[in-house]
Structures are given as structure tokens and as C-alpha cells.
Coordinates of C-alpha atoms in Angstrom, one line a residue:
X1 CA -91.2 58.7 -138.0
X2 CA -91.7 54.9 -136.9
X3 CA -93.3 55.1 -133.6
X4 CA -91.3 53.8 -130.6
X5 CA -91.7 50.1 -129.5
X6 CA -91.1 50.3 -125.9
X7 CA -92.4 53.8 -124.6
X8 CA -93.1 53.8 -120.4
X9 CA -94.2 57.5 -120.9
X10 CA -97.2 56.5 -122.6
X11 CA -98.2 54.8 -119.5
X12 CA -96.6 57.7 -116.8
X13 CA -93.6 55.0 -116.0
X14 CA -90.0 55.4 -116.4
X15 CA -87.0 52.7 -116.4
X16 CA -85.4 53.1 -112.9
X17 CA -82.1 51.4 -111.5
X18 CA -82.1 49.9 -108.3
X19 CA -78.3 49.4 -107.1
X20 CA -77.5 46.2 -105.0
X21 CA -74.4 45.8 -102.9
X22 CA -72.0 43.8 -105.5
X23 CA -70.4 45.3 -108.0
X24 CA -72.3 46.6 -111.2
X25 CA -75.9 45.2 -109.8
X26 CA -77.9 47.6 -111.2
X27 CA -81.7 46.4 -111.9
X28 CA -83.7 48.2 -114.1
X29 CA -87.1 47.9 -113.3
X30 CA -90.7 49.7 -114.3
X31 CA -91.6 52.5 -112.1
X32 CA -95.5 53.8 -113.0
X33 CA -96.6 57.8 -111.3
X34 CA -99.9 57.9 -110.1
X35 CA -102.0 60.3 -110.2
X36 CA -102.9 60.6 -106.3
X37 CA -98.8 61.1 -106.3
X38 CA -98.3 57.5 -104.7
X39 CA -95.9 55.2 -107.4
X40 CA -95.5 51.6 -108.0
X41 CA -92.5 49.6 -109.2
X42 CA -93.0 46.4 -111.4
X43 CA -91.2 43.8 -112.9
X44 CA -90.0 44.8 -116.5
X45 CA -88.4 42.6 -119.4
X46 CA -87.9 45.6 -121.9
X47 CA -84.3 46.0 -120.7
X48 CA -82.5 49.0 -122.4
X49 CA -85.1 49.6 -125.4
X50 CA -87.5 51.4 -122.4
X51 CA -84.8 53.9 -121.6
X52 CA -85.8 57.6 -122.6
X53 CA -83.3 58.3 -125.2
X54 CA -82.4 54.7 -126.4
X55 CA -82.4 54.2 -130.1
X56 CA -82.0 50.6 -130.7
X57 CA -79.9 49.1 -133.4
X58 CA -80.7 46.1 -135.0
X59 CA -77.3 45.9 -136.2
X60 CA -75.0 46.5 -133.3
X61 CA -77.4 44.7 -131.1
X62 CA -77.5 45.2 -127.2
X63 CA -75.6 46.4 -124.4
X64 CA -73.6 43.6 -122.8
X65 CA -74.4 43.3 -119.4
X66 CA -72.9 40.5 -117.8
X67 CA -70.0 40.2 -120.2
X68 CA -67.6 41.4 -117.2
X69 CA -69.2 39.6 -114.0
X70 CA -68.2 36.5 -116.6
X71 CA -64.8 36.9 -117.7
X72 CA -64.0 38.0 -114.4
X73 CA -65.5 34.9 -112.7
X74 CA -63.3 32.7 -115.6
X75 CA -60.3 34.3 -114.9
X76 CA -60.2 34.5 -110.8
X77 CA -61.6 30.8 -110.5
X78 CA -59.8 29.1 -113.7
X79 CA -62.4 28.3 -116.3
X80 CA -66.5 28.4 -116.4
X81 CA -68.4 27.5 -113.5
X82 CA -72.2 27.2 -113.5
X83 CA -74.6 29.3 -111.2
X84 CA -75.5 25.8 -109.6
X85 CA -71.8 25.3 -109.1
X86 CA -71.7 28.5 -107.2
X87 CA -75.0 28.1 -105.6
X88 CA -73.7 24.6 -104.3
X89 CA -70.4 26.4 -102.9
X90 CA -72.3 29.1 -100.8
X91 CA -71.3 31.9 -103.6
X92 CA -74.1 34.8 -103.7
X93 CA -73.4 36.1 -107.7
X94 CA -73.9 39.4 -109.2
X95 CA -76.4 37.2 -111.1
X96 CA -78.8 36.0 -108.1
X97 CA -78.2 39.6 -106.2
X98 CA -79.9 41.3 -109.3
X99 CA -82.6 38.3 -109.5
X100 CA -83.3 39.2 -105.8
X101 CA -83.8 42.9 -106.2
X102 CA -86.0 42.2 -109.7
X103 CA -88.2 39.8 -107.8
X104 CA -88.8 41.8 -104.7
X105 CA -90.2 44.6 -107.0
X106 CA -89.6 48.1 -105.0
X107 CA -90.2 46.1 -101.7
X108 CA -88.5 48.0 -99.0
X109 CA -90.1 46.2 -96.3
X110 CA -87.5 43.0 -94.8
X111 CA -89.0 40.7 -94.0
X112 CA -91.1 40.5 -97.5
X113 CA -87.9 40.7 -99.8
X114 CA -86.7 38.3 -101.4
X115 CA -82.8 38.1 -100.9
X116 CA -79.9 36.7 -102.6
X117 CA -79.8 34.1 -100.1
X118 CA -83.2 33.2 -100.9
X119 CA -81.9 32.5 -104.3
X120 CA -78.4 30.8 -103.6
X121 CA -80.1 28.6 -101.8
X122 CA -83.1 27.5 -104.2
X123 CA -80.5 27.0 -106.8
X124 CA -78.3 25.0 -104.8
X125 CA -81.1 22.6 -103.9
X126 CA -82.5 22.4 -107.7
X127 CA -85.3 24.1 -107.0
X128 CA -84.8 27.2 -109.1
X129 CA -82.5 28.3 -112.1
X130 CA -80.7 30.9 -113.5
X131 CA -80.5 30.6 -117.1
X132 CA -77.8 32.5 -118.4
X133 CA -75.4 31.3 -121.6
X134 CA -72.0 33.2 -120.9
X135 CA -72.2 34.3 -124.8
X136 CA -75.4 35.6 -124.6
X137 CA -74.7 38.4 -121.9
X138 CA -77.7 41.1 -123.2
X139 CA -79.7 39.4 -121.2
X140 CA -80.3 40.3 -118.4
X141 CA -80.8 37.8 -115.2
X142 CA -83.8 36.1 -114.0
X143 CA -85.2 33.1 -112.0
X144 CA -87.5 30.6 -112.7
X145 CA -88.5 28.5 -109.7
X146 CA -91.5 28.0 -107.2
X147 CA -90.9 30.6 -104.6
X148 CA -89.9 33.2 -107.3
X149 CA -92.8 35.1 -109.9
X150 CA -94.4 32.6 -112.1
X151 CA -92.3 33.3 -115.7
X152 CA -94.1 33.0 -118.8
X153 CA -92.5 31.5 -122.8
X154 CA -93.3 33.1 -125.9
X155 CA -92.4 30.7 -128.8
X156 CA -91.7 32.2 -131.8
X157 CA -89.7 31.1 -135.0
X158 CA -90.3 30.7 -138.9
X159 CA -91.2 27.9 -141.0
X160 CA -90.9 26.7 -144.3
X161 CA -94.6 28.2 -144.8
X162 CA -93.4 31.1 -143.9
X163 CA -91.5 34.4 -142.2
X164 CA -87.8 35.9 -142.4
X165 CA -85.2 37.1 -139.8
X166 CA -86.7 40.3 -139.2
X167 CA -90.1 39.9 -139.3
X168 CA -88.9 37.2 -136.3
X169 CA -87.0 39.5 -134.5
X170 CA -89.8 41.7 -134.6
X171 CA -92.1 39.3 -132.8
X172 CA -89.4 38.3 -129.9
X173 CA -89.1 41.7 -129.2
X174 CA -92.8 42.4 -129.5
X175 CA -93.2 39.7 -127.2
X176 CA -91.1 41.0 -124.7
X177 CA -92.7 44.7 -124.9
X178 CA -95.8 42.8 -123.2
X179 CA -94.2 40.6 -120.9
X180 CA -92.7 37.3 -121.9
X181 CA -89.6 36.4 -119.4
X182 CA -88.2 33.9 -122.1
X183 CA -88.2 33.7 -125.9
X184 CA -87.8 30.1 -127.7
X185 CA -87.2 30.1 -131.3
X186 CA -88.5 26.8 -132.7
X187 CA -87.5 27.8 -136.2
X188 CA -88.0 25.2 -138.8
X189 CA -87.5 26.9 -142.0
X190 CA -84.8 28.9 -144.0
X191 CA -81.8 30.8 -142.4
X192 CA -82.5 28.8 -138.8
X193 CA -79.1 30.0 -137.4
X194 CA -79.1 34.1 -139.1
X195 CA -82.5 33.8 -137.2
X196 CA -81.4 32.7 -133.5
X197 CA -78.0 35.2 -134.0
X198 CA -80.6 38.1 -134.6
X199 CA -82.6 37.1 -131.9
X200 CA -79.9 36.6 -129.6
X201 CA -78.2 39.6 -130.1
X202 CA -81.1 41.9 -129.6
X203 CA -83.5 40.3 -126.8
X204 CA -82.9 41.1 -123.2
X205 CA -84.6 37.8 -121.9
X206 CA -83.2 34.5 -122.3
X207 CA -83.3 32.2 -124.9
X208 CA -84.4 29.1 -125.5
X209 CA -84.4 26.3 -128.5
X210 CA -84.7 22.7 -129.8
X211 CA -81.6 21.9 -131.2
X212 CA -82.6 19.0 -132.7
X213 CA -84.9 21.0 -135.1
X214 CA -81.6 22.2 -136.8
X215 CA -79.8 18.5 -136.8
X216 CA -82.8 17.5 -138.7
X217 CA -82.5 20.4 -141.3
X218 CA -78.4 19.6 -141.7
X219 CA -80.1 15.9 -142.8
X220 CA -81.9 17.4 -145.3
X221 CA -85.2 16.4 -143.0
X222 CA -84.9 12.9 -143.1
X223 CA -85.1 11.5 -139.7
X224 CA -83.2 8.4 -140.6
X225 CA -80.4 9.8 -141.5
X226 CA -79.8 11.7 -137.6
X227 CA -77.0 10.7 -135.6
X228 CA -75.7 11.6 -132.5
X229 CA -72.5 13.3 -134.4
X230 CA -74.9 16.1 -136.3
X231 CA -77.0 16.7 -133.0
X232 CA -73.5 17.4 -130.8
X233 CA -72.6 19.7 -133.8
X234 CA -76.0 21.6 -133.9
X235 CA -75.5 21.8 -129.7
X236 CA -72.0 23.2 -130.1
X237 CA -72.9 25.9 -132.6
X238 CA -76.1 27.0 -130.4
X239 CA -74.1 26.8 -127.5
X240 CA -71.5 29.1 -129.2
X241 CA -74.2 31.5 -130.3
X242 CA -75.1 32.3 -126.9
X243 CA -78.5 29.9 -126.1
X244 CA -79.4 30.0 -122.3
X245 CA -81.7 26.8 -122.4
X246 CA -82.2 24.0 -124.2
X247 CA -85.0 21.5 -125.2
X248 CA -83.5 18.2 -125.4
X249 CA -86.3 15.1 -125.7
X250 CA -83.4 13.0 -123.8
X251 CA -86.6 11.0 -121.7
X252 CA -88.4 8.9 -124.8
X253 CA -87.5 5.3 -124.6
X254 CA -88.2 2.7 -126.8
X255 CA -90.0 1.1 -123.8
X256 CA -92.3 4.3 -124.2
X257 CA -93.2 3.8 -127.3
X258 CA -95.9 0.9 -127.4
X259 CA -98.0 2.8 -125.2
X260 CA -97.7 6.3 -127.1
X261 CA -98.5 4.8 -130.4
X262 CA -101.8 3.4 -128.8
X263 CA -103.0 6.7 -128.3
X264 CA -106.1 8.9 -129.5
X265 CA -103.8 11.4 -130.9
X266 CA -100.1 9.4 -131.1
X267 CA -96.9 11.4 -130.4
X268 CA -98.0 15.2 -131.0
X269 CA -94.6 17.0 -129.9
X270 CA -92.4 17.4 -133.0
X271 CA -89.4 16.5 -130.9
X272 CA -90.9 13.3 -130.0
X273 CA -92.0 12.3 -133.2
X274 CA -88.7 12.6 -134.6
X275 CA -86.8 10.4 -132.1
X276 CA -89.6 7.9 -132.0
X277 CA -89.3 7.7 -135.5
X278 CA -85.7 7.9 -135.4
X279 CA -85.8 4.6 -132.8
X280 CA -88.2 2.5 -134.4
X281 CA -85.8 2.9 -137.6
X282 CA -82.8 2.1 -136.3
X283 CA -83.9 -0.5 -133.5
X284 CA -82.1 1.4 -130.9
X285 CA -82.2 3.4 -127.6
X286 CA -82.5 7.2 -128.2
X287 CA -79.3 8.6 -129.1
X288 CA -79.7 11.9 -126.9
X289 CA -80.4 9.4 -123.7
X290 CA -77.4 6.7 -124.4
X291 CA -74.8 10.3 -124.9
X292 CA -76.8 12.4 -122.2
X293 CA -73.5 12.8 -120.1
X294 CA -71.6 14.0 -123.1
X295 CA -74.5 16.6 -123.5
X296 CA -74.2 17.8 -120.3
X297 CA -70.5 18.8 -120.8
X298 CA -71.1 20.2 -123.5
X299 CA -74.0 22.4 -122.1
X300 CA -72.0 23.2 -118.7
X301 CA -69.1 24.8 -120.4
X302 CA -71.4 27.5 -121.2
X303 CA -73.4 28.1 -118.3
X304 CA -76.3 26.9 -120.1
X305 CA -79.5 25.3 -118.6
X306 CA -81.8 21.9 -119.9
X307 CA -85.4 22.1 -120.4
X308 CA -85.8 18.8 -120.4
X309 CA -88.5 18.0 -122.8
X310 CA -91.5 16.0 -123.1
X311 CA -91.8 14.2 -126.2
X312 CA -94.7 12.0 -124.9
X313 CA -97.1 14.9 -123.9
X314 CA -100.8 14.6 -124.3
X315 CA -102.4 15.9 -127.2
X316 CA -105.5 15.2 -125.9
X317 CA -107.7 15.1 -123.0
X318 CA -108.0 11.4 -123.7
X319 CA -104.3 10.7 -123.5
X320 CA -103.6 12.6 -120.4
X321 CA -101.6 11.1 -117.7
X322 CA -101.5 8.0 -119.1
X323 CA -98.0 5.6 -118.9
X324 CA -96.3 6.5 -121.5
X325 CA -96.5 11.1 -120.4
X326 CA -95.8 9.1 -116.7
X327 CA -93.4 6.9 -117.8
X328 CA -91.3 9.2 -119.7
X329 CA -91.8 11.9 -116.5
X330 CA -89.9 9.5 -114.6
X331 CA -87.0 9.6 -116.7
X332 CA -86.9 13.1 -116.8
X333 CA -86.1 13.2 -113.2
X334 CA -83.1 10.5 -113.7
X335 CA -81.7 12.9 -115.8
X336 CA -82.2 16.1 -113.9
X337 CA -80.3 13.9 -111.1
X338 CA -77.2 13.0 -113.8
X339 CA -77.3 17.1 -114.9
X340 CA -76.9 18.1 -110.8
X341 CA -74.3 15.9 -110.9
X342 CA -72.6 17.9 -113.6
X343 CA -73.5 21.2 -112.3
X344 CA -76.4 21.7 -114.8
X345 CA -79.3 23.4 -114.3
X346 CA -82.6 21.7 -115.1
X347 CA -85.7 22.7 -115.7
X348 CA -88.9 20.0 -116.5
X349 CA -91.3 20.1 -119.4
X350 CA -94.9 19.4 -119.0
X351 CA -98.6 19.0 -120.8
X352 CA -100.2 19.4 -123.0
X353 CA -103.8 18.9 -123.1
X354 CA -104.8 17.7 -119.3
X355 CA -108.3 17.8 -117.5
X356 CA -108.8 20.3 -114.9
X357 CA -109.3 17.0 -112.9
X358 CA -106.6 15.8 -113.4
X359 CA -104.2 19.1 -113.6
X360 CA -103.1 18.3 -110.1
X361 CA -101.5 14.9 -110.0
X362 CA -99.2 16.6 -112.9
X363 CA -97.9 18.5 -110.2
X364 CA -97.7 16.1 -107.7
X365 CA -96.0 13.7 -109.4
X366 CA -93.5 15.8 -111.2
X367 CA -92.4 17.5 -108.0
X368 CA -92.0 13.8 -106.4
X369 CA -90.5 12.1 -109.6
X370 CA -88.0 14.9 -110.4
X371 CA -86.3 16.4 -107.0
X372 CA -89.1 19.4 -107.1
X373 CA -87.3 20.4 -110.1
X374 CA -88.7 23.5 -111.9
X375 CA -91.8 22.8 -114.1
X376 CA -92.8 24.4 -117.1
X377 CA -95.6 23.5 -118.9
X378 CA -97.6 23.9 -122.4
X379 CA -100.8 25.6 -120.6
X380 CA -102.4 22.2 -120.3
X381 CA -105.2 22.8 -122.3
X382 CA -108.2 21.8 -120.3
X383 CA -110.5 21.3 -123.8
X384 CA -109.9 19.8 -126.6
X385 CA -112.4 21.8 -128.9
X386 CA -111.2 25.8 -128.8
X387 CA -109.4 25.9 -131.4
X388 CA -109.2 29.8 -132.3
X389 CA -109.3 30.1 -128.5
X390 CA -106.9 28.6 -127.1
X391 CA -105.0 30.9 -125.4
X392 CA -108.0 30.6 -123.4
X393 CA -108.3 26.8 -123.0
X394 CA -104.7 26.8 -122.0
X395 CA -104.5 29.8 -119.7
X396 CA -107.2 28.3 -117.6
X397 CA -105.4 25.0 -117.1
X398 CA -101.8 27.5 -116.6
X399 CA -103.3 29.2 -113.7
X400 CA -104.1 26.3 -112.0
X401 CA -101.1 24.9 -112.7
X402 CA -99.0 27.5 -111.9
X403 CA -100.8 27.6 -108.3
X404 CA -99.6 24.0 -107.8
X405 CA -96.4 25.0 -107.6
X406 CA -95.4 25.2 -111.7
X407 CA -92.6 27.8 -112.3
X408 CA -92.6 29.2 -115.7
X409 CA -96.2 28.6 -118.2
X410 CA -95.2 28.4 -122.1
X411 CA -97.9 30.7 -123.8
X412 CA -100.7 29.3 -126.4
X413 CA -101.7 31.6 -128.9
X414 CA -105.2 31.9 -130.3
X415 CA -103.6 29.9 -133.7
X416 CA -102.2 26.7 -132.1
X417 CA -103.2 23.7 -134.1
X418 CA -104.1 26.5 -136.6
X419 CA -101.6 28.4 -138.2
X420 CA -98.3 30.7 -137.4
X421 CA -98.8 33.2 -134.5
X422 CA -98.1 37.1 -136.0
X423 CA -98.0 39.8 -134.2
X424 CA -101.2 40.5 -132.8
X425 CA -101.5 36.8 -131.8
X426 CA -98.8 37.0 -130.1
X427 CA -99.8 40.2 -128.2
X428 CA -102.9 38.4 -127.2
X429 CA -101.2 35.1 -125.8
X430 CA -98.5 36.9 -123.5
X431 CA -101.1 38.9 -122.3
X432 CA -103.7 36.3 -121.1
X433 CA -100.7 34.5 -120.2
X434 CA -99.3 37.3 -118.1
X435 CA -103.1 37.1 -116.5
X436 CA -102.8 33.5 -115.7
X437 CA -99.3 33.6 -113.7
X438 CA -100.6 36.9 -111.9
X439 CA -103.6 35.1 -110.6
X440 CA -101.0 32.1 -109.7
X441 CA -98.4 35.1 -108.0
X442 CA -101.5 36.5 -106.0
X443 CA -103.0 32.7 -104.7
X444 CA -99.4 31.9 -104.1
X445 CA -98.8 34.8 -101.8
X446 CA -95.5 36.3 -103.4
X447 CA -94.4 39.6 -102.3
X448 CA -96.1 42.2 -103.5
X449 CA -97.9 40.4 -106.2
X450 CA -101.1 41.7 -105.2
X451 CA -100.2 45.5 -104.8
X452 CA -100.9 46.1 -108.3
X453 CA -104.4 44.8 -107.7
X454 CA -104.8 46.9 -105.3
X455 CA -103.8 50.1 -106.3
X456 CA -105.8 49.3 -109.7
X457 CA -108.8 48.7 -106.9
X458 CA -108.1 51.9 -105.7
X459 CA -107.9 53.8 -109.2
X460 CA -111.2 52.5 -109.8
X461 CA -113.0 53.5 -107.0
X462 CA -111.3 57.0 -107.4
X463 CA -112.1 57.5 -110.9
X464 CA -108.6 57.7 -111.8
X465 CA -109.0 56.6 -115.2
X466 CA -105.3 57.0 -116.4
X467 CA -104.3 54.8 -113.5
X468 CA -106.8 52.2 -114.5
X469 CA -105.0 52.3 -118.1
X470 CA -101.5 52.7 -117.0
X471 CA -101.9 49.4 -114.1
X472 CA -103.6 47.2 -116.7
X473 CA -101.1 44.2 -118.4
X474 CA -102.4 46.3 -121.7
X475 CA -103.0 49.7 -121.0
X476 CA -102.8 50.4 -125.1
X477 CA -106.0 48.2 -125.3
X478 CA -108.0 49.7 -122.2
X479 CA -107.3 53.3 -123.1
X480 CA -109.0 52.6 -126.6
X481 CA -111.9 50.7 -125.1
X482 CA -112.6 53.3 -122.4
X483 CA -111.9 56.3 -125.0
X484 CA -114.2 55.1 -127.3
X485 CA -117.3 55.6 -125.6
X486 CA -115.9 58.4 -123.2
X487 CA -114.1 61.0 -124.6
X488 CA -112.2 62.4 -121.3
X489 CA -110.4 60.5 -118.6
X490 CA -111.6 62.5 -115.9
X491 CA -115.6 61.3 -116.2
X492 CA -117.0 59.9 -112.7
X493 CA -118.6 57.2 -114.4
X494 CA -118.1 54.1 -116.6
X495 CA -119.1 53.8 -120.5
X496 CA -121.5 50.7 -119.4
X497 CA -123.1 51.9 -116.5
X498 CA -123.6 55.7 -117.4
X499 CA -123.6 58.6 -115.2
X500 CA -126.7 57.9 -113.3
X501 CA -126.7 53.8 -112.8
X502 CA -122.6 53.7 -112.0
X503 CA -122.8 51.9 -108.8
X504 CA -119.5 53.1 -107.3
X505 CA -120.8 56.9 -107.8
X506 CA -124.2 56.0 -106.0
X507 CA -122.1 54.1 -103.0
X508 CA -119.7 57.3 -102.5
X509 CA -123.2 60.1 -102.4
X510 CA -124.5 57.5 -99.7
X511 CA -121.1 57.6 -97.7
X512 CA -121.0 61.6 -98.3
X513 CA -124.9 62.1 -96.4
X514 CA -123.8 60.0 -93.6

């Protein structure tokens, strides 16, 4: 029998429902036993596959669980309106009420919770969104914004090189099962759009992609040959399918240009490259910039969001914030003011490979260029030469970032540069990812995000070995490392110290003479 992907038992946890006071909020949420009877509840992106009982079917694909706060919504007020449009008209939606509860993890105290308000209000000013495709509705809600949990991307997708529909399903899911709040498939190979359905139908996060990935494929790859009319096509089917947010490399100018190609390492996003090349050819402006109101339409209908993407980031230390990643940031915020305009959620894409040195005017600026927009950025990387490790290199310069004030990280696996992620690569980036916005959620000062550190403080001191596992972000790994020099989970000691050199044991016989 193929052993369960999402199992809470192994860790003493259950999937728990906390009701809000709209109708249908019901937010499942993670919900660990301790073994000194106290309990903790958690943020949790399994959805329905950590439900005792639930056998999932690739087939059939998830429960629906927005699909009647929707059509109700398009029936009573006429047509779709966006959660911005909402947020701007002083509606609270099922949608933010269940984002509330999620975020405020268990939190029973008032004045710590976060409340719907909270979140109408955030969205209203730009500050957060709520991604959330009206034909994607197994996923359920969630917020990415500054005074919400720091969010983290898993990218997966396929290749030419390599990989098929399930083996990519497989890793979205698997990603999820360790804690990413957002999937993108960047797939570049075969079956692009049998890929993203499979994906769609059975991940509980949202879902994000670069559309213009598949207008190149309908070209038969050559750039040239792009045009506006097979990128609105490629939108339009995505859009159909369900996506809740978009990459679209709408900010690369030709006036960006001069000073990109001057670089040490050029144009490194494959978005960028594309329209750059795409320009240079054709001797005009970008074609997503010149039709960016069109795409906005297009993307509202649907309740979609923008990640608005940053074809000029760094690719190296050398080229970091230099005018052309500036110059292009700039733009970025135009459009995020043109997408409010038409009710469109926006989210900002950031570096890259950045010096801890200069990790902080990244923030600065974005937050003063683009409205204090949302930022979400690729790590940055704070060395150049880690490659194998640079989930590492990345995660260092994500924490940092994320303490700024940046609202969801995009996870680096130990292959980038190197090869295509599998599973245990990606395992390895959402959890030192996961690490990186918890140490951002605990110097930020969000509610409750340091009660886990706590109790795991507590464990420790107690011996409580099975807490220690069941707390950690991969309580599969720390069971095996503990078990494999210890045989029980009951010893009063560690496997490096020993019995008679564990320095927690030696402070407790000191506090039991006096």
C-alpha cells in the first residue's frame, strides 16, 4: 500500500476547522497534541489531503471551495468583481474573513488577531492581495502582504530535458506537504497546458505562471515570430484554466536595454531575454507594456492577480542595483498604479543575486517606487559562488529581506543554475525557505509567530523528544537523525552530548539541590 502523502498523525496533529461568522468560513488549520497535554495550532497548506479518511483522486481533483461564495457574488452584484474592488467598497468577503482566522493561527487573545478588517483594509490600500482565479476554486484563500505571515513560492514545471504531468503534479503537491503558500509552474517543455490543468485541479494553494513561456512554444520558440495576438491568447486560456497570478515582464523598455546588455552577466531572467530579444528585432516598444490596459481586463474578469515581473534582475552580485534592475523597478510601479485603477491586484518581483549590503535599498526603493506594493523576491542570493548550495545563499539574503518588509520569498533549490529540482530538492528548498520567512515572522513581531519557538524551547528543556520532532518544519528528518543514535524518545539526554556531559540535565540536578 503506497504510503500516505499528507499524514498529521505521524506528527500527533489533526486538520481542525475553525468557523468564522460569514457563511461557509470554515479554516482548516494544523492542530499538533503535546505531550505535557498543552496544543498548538499552525498554519497549514495541505488543504483536504491532511483529513483522516481522505483518499485523494488525481482524476476527479479537489473539493471546490469557493465555487459558491463566487457565483453567488456574480449573480447578487451583476458580473465579477475583484477582492480589491470589494476591499475599495468597504466589503469584508468570505475570502479575507477566512484569511484572518488562517493568519491569526488559534489566537484567541483580541487584541493579537488579525481581523478581516485588518485585511479589507490592506487590500484596499494595495498593500496586500488575495490571489484567487474564480476557476480555480480548490484553493483555498490566503494573503500575501507585509503585516500578514511572510509566504514562500515553490517553482516547479518540466522542460524539454525532461519530466511529465505526473511526476509534476507529484512535486506541487510535494511542495505543498512541506509548506509552500504558492506553486508556479514555469513549464517549458511538452504538454505545457495538460501540465497546469493537473496542477490546477489538484493543489490547494494558488497558482502562479509565465504566460509568455507558452506564447513562445505556440511560435514554435522563435522569439521573432511573438506578437501581442498569441500572448492575449495564451492569457485567455490560462485565465480560463483557473491561474490566480501571473508573471507578465510588462516593465522592460527598450530604454533599459543599453544598460542591461553592458552587464557582467546580461539579461538572466528568461522572460526578459525573450522580450529584449523580441524588441531589439522588431525595433519596438514591448508589446506587453504598449497593450498593458488590455491585459488588465483580461486578467480582472477573472479575479486574477499580476506578479509583475522583473526581466532586468541581477544575476550577479556585480549587476545589483544598477539602472537598468532600478530603472525597470520604476516602471513596475507605473503599472501597479494603471492595475489599481482597474481593480487588479499587484504584486512586485524582485532580485536576484544582491549583496547583503545592499539587500536594503531593494526594499527601500521598491516600497517608495511602487505604492508599498507587495514584494516578492528570488532569495537575493548574497554569493555568487554556491552553486549546489544555494538554497543557502538565497535563504540568507530572503531573511533579511523578508524583515524589510518583503511579503512572499520565491524558494532556490540546491540545483539552481544546475539542473531541474526533483523531489528531494525540492523538500530541501521549502524547508530552508520556510526557515527564512519564520526568522522574518518572529523579527517582525507577527502574532504568534514565535509560540512555536517557544514551546519547541520548552520540549527541549523537558526532554520531550516527540515534541521536538513533531514542532520542527521537518519532523520526518529530525526523528531519523535523533533515532539513529538514540533508540527511545524518552532518553534525558542528547545523541552529541551523552548522558553525563548534556548540559541541560546538569542545569536541572543544580536547580533540584537548591
Amino acid at each position: 500500500m503506497k504510503e500516505k502523502l499528507f499524514d498529521l498523525k505521524k506528527d500527533n496533529a489533526k486538520r481542525i476547522y475553525i468557523k468564522g461568522s460569514l457563511p461557509g468560513v470554515e479554516v482548516g488549520m494544523k492542530e499538533i497534541e503535546l505531550q505535557n497535554g498543552e496544543w498548538i495550532v499552525l498554519y497549514d497548506t495541505s488543504g483536504v489531503y491532511a483529513e483522516e479518511g481522505y483518499e485523494p483522486d488525481i482524476e476527479k481533483g479537489l473539493p471546490k471551495l469557493r465555487e459558491r461564495w463566487t457565483k453567488e457574488r456574480i449573480e447578487r452584484d451583476g458580473g465579477v468583481k475583484t477582492q480589491l474592488w470589494y476591499a475599495k467598497n468597504g466589503i469584508v468577503t468570505p475570502e479575507m474573513e477566512y484569511v484572518a482566522i488562517r493568519e491569526s493561527q488559534g489566537i484567541t487573545d483580541e487584541a493579537e488577531r488579525i481581523t478581516p478588517e485588518t485585511v479589507r483594509k490592506e487590500i484596499a490600500e494595495g498593500r496586500a492581495i488575495l490571489p484567487g482565479n474564480r476557476n480555480h476554486p480548490e484553493a483555498e484563500p490566503m494573503i500575501i502582504g507585509r503585516k500578514f505571515l511572510v509566504k514562500i513560492n515553490a517553482n516547479i514545471g518540466n522542460s524539454a530535458l525532461g519530466s511529465g504531468i505526473a511526476e509534476e503534479v507529484e512535486k506541487a503537491l510535494w511542495a505543498v506537504k512541506w509548506g509552500a503558500d504558492t506553486v508556479m509552474d514555469l513549464s517549458t517543455g511538452k504538454d505545457i497546458h495538460q501540465t497546469r490543468e493537473a496542477i490546477l485541479r489538484n493543489t490547494p494553494v494558488p497558482v502562479g505562471t509565465v504566460p509568455i513561456y507558452q506564447a513562445l512554444e505556440k511560435v514554435n520558440g522563435v522569439v521573432e515570430d511573438l506578437s501581442w495576438e498569441s500572448f492575449r491568447e495564451t492569457l485567455l486560456e490560462q485565465c480560463e484554466q483557473g491561474v490566480d497570478y501571473f508573471t507578465i515582464h510588462a516593465g522592460i523598455l527598450r530604454e533599459h536595454l543599453p544598460h542591461a546588455l553592458g552587464r557582467v552577466t546580461g539579461i538572466v531572467s528568461r522572460g526578459g531575454s525573450i522580450l529584449a530579444k523580441w524588441m531589439e528585432h522588431h525595433h519596438k516598444e514591448n508589446f506587453l507594456y504598449t497593450h498593458f490596459e488590455e491585459i488588465c481586463e483580461i486578467i480582472r474578469q477573472y479575479d486574477a492577480a499580476f506578479s509583475l515581473g522583473d526581466g532586468l534582475r541581477p544575476g550577479s552580485l556585480a549587476d545589483a542595483n544598477d539602472a537598468a534592475q532600478f530603472g525597470e523597478l520604476k516602471t513596475l510601479g507605473e503599472l501597479a498604479r494603471i492595475a489599481r485603477k482597474h481593480d487588479v491586484q499587484v504584486i512586485i518581483e524582485g532580485p536576484g543575486h544582491v549583496p547583503m549590503n545592499k539587500i536594503r535599498e531593494n526594499m527601500d526603493l521598491q516600497l517608495q517606487y511602487c505604492d508599498e506594493a507587495p514584494f516578492y523576491t528570488l532569495g537575493p542570493l548574497v554569493a555568487d559562488i554556491g552553486a549546489g548550495y544555494d538554497h543557502i545563499t538565497s535563504a540568507i539574503g530572503g531573511a533579511m529581506i523578508a524583515w524589510y518588509g518583503t511579503a512572499m520569498l520565491c524558494y532556490v533549490t540546491t540545483k539552481e543554475h544546475l539542473a531541474l529540482p526533483n523531489r528531494d530538492d525540492v523538500r530541501e528548498g521549502v524547508v530552508t525557505y520556510k526557515l527564512a520567512a519564520h526568522a522574518a515572522d518572529v523579527a517582525k513581531g507577527h502574532p504568534g509567530a514565535a509560540r512555536r519557538d517557544l514551546a519547541m524551547s520548552r520540549a527541549r528543556y523537558d526532554f520531550r523528544w516527540r515534541d521536538q520532532f513533531n514542532l520542527s518544519l521537518d519532523s520526518e528528518r529530525a526523528r531519523k537523525f535523533h533515532l539513529e543514535m538514540i533508540r527511545n524518545s524518552d532518553a534525558d539526554y542528547c545523541g552529541m552530548c551523552g548522558p553525563h556531559f548534556c548540559a541541560m540535565r546538569i542545569t536541572k540536578s543544580i536547580k533540584k539541590q537548591d
